mmCIF file of N, CA, C and O in Angstrom:
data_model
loop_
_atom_site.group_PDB
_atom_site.id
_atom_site.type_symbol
_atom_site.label_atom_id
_atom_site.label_comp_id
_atom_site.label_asym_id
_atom_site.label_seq_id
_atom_site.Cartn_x
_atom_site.Cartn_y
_atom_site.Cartn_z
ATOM 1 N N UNK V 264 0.841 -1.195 0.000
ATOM 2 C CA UNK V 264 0.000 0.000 0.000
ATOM 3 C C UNK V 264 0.876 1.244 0.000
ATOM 4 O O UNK V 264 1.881 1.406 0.692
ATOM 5 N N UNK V 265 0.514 1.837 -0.606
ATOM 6 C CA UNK V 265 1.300 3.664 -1.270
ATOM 7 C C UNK V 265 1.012 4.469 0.848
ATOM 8 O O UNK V 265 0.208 4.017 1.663
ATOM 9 N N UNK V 266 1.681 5.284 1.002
ATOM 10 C CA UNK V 266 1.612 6.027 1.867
ATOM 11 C C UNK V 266 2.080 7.219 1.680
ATOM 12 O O UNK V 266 3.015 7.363 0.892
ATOM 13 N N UNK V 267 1.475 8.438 2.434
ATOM 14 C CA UNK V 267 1.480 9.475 1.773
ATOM 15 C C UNK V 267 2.579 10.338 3.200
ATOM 16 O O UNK V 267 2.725 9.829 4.311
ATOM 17 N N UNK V 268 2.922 11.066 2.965
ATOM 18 C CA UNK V 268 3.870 11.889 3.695
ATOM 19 C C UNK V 268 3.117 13.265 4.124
ATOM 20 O O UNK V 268 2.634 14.077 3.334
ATOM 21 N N UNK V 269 3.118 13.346 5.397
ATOM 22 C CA UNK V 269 2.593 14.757 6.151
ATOM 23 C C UNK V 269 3.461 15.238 6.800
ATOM 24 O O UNK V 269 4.054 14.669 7.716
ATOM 25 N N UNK V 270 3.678 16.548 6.337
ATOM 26 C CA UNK V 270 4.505 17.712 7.119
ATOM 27 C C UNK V 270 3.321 19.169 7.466
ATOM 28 O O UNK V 270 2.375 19.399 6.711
ATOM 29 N N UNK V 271 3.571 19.884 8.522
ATOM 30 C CA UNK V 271 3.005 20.803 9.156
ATOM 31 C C UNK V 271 4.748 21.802 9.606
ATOM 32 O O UNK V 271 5.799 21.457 10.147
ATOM 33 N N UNK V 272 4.187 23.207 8.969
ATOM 34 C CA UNK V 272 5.277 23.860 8.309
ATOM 35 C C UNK V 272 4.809 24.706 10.062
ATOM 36 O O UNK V 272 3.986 25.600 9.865
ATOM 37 N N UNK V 273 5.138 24.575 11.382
ATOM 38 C CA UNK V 273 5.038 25.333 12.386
ATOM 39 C C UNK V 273 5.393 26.313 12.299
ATOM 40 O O UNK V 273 4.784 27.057 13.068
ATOM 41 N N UNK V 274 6.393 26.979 11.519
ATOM 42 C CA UNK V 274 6.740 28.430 11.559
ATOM 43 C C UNK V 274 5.441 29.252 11.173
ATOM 44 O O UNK V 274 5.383 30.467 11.359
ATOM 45 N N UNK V 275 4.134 28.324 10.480
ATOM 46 C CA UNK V 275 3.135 29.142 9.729
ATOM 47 C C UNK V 275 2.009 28.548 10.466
ATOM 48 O O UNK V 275 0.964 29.197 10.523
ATOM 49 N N UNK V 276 2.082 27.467 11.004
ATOM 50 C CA UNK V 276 1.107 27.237 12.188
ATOM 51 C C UNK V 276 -0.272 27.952 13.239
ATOM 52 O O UNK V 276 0.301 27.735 14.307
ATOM 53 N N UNK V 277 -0.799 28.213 13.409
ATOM 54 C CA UNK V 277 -1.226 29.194 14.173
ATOM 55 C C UNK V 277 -1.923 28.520 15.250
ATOM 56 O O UNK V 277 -2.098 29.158 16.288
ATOM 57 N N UNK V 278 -2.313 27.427 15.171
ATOM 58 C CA UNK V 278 -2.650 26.624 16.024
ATOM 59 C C UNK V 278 -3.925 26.770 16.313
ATOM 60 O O UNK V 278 -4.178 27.215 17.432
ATOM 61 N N UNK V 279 -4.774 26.523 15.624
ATOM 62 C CA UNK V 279 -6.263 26.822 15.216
ATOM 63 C C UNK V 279 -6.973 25.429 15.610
ATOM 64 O O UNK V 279 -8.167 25.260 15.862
ATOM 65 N N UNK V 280 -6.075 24.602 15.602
ATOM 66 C CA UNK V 280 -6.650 23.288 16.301
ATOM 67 C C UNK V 280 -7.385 22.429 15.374
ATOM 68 O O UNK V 280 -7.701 21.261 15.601
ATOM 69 N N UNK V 281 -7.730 23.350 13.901
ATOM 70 C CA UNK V 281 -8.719 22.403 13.173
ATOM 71 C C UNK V 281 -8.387 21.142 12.259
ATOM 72 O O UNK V 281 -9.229 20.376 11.791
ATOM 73 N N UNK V 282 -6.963 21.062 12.082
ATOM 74 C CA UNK V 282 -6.711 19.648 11.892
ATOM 75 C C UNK V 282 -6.857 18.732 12.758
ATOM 76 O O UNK V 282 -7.226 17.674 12.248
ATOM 77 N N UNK V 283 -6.662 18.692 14.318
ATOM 78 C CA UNK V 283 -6.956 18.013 15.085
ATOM 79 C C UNK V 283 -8.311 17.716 15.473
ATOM 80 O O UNK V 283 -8.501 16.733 16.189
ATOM 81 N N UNK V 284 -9.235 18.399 15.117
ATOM 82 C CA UNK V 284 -10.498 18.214 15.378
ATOM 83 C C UNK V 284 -11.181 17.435 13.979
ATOM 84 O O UNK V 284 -12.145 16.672 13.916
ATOM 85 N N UNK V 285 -10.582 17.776 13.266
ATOM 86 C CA UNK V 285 -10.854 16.863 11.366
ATOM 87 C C UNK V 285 -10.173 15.791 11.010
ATOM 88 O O UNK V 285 -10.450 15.108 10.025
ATOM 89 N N UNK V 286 -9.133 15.555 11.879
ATOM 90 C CA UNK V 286 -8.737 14.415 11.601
ATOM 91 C C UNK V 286 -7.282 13.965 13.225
ATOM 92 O O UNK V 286 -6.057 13.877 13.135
ATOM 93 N N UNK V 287 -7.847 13.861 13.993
ATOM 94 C CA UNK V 287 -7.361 13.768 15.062
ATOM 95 C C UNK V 287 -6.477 12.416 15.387
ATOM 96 O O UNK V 287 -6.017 12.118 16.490
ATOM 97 N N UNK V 288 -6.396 11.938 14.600
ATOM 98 C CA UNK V 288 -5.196 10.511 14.405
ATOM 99 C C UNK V 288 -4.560 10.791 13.559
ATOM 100 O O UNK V 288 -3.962 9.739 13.333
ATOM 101 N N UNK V 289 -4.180 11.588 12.780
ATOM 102 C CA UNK V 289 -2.984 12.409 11.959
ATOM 103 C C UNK V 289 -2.648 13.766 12.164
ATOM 104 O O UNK V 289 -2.094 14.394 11.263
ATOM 105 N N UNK V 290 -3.009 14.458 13.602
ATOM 106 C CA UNK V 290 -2.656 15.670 13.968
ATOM 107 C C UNK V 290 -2.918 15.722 15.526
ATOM 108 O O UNK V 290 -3.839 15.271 16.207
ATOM 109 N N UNK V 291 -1.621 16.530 15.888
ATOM 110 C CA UNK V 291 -1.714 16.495 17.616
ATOM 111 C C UNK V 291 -1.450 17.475 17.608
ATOM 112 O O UNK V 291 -1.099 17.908 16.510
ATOM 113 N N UNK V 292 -1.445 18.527 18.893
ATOM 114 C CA UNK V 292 -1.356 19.694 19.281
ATOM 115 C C UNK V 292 0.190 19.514 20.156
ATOM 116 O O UNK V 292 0.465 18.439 20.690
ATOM 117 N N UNK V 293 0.770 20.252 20.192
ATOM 118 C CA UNK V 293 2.234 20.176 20.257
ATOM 119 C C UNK V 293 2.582 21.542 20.988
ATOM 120 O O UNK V 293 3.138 22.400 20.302
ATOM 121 N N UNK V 294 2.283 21.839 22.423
ATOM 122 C CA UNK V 294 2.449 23.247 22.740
ATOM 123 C C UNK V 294 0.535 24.235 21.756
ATOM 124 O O UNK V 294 -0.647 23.898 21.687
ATOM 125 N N UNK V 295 1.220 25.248 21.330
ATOM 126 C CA UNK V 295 0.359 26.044 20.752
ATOM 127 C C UNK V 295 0.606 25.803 19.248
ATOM 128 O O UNK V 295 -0.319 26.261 18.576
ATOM 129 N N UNK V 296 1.717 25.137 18.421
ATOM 130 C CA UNK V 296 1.015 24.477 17.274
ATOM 131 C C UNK V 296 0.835 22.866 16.860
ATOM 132 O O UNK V 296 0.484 22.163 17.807
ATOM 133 N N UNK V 297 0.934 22.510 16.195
ATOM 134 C CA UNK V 297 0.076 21.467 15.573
ATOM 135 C C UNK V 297 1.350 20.862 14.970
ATOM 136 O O UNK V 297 2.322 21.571 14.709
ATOM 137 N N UNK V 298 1.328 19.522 14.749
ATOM 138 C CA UNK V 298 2.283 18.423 14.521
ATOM 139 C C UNK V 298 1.683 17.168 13.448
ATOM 140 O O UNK V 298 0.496 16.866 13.574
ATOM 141 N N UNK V 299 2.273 16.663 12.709
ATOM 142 C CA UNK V 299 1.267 15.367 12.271
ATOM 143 C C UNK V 299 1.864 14.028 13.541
ATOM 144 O O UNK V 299 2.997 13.809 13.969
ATOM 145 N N UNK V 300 0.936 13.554 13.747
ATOM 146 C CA UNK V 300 1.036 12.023 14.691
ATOM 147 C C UNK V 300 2.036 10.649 13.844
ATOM 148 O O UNK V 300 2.368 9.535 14.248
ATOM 149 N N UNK V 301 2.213 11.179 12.887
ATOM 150 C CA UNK V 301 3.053 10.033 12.189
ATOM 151 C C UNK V 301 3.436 10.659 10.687
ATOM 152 O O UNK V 301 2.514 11.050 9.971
ATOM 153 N N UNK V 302 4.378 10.717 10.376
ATOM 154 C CA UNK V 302 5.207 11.130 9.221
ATOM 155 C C UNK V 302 4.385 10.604 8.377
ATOM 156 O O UNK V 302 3.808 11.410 7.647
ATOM 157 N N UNK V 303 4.090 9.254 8.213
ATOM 158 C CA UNK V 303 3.612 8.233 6.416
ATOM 159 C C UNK V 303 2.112 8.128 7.393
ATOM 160 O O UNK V 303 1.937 8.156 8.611
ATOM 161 N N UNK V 304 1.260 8.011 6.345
ATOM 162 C CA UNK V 304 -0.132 7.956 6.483
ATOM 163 C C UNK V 304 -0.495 7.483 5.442
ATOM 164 O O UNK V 304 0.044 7.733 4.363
ATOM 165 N N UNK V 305 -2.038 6.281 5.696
ATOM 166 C CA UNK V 305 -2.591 6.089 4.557
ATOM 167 C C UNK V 305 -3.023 6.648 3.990
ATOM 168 O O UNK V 305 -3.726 7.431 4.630
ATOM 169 N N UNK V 306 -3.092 6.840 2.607
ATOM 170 C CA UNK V 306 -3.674 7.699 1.749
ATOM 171 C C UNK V 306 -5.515 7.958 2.061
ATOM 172 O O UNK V 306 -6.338 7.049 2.171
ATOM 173 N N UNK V 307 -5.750 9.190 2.134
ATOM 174 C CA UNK V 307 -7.248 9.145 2.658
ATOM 175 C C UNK V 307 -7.845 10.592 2.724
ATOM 176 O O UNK V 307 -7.191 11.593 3.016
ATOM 177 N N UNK V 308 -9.288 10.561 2.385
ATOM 178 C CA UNK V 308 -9.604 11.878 2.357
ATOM 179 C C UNK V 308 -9.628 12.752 3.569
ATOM 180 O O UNK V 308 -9.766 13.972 3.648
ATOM 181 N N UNK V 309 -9.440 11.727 4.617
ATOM 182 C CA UNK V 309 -9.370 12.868 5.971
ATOM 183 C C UNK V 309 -8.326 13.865 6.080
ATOM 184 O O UNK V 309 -8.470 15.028 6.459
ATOM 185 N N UNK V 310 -7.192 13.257 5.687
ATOM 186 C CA UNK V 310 -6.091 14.023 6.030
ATOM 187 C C UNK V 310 -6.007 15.151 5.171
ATOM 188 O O UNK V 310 -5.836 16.274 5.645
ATOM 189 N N UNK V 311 -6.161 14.862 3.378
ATOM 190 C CA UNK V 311 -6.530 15.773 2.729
ATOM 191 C C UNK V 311 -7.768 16.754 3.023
ATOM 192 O O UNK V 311 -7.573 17.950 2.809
ATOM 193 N N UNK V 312 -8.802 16.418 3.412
ATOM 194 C CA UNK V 312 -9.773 17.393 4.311
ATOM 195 C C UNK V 312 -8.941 18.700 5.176
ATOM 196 O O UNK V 312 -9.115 19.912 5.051
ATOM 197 N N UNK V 313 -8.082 18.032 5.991
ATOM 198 C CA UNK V 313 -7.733 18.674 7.704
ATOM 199 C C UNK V 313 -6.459 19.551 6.561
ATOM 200 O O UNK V 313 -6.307 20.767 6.677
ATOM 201 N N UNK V 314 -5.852 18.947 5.786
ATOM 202 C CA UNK V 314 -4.675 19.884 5.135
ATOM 203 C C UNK V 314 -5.628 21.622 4.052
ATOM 204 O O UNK V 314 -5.311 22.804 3.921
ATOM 205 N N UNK V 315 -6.678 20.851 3.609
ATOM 206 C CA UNK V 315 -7.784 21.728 2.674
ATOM 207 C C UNK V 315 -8.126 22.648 3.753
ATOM 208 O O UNK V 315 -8.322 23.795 3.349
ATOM 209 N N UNK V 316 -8.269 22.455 5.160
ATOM 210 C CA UNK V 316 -9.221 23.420 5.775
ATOM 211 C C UNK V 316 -8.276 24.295 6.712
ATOM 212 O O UNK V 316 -8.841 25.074 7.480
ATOM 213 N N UNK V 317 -6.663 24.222 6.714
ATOM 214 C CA UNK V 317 -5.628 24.672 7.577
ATOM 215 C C UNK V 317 -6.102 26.081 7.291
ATOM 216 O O UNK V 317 -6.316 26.194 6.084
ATOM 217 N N UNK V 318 -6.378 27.360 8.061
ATOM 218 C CA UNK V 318 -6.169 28.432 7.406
ATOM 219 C C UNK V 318 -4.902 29.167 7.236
ATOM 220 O O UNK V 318 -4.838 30.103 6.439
ATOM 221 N N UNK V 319 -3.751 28.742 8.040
ATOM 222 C CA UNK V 319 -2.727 28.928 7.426
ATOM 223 C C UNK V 319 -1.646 28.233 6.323
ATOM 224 O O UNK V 319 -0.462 28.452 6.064
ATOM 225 N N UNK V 320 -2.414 27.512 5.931
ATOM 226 C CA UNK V 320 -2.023 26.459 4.505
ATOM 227 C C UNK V 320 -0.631 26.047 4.966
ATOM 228 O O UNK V 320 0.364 25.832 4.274
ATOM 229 N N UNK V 321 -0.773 25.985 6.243
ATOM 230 C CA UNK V 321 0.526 24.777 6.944
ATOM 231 C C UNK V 321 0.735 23.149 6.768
ATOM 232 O O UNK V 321 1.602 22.470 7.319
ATOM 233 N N UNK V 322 -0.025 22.817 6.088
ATOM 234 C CA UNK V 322 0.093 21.435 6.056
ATOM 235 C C UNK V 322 0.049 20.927 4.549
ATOM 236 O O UNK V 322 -0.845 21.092 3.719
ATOM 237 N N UNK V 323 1.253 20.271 4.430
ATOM 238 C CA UNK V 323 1.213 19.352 3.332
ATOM 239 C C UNK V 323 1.504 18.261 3.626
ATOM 240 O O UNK V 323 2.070 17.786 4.611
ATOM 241 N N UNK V 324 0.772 17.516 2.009
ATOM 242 C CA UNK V 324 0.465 15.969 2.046
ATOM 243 C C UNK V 324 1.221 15.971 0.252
ATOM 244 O O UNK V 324 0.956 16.824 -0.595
ATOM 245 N N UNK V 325 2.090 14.886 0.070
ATOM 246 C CA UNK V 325 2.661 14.230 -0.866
ATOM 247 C C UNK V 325 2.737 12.968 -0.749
ATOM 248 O O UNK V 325 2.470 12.343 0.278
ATOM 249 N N UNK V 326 3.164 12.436 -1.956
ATOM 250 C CA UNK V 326 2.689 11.104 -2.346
ATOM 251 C C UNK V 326 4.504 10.845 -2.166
ATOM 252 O O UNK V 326 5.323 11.764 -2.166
ATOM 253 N N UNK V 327 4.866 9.236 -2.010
ATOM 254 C CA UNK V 327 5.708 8.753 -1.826
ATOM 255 C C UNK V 327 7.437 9.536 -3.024
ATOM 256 O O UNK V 327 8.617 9.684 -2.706
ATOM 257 N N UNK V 328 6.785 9.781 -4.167
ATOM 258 C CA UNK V 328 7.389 10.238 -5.150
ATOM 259 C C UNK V 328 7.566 11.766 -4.854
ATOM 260 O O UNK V 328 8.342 12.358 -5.604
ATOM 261 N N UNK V 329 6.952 12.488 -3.860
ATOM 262 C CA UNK V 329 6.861 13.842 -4.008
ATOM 263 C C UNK V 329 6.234 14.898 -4.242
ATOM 264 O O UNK V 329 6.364 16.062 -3.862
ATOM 265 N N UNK V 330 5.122 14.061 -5.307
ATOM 266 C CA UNK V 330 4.049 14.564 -5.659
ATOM 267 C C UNK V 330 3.031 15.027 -4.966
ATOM 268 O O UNK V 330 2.400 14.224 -4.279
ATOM 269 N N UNK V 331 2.532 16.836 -5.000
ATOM 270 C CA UNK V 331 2.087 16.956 -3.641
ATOM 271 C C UNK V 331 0.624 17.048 -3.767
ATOM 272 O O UNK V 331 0.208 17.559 -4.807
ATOM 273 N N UNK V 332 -0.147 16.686 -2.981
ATOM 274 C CA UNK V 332 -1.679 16.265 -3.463
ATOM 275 C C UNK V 332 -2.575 17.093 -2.464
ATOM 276 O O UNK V 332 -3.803 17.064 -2.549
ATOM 277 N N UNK V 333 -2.028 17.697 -1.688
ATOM 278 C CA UNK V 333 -3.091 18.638 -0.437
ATOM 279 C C UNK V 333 -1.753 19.247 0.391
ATOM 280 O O UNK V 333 -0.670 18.892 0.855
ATOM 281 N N UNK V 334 -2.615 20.415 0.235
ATOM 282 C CA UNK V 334 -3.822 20.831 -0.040
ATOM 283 C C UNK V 334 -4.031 20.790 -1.326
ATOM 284 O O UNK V 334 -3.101 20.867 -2.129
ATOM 285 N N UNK V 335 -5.536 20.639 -1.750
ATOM 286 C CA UNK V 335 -6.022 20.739 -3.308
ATOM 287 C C UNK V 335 -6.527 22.382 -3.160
ATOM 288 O O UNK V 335 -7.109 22.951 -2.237
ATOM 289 N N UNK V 336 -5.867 23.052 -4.958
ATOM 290 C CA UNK V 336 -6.856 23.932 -5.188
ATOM 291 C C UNK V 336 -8.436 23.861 -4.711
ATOM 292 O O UNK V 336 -9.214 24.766 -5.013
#
């Protein structure tokens, strides 16, 4: 199975909490910002959801190759 790679860029963080509340097994609260719970994740619309709804467009999701898939336009 393909697994996808999550990074959360904390310098841009703001800690809004709403990845953790959208997808709370691929995002923890870490102090006042936000962390992913595990580097590789299955590929899945939650995580792409919680990366779509960051309002500081802190979170990306890429595919094993690099290819970066979320946030989506």
């Amino acid at each position: 199975m393909a697994e996808w790679r999550v990074t959360v860029d904390r310098s841009r963080c703001m800690g809004s909490g709403i990845c953790t509340a959208m997808a709370g097994t691929h995002f923890l609260m870490d102090g006042e910002r936000s962390r992913p719970a595990a580097e590789r994740v299955p590929p899945g619309e939650t995580v792409l959801d919680a990366a779509d709804s960051c309002p500081a467009g802190a979170i990306t999701v890429t595919t094993a190759d690099g290819e970066v898939v979320g946030p989506r336009d």
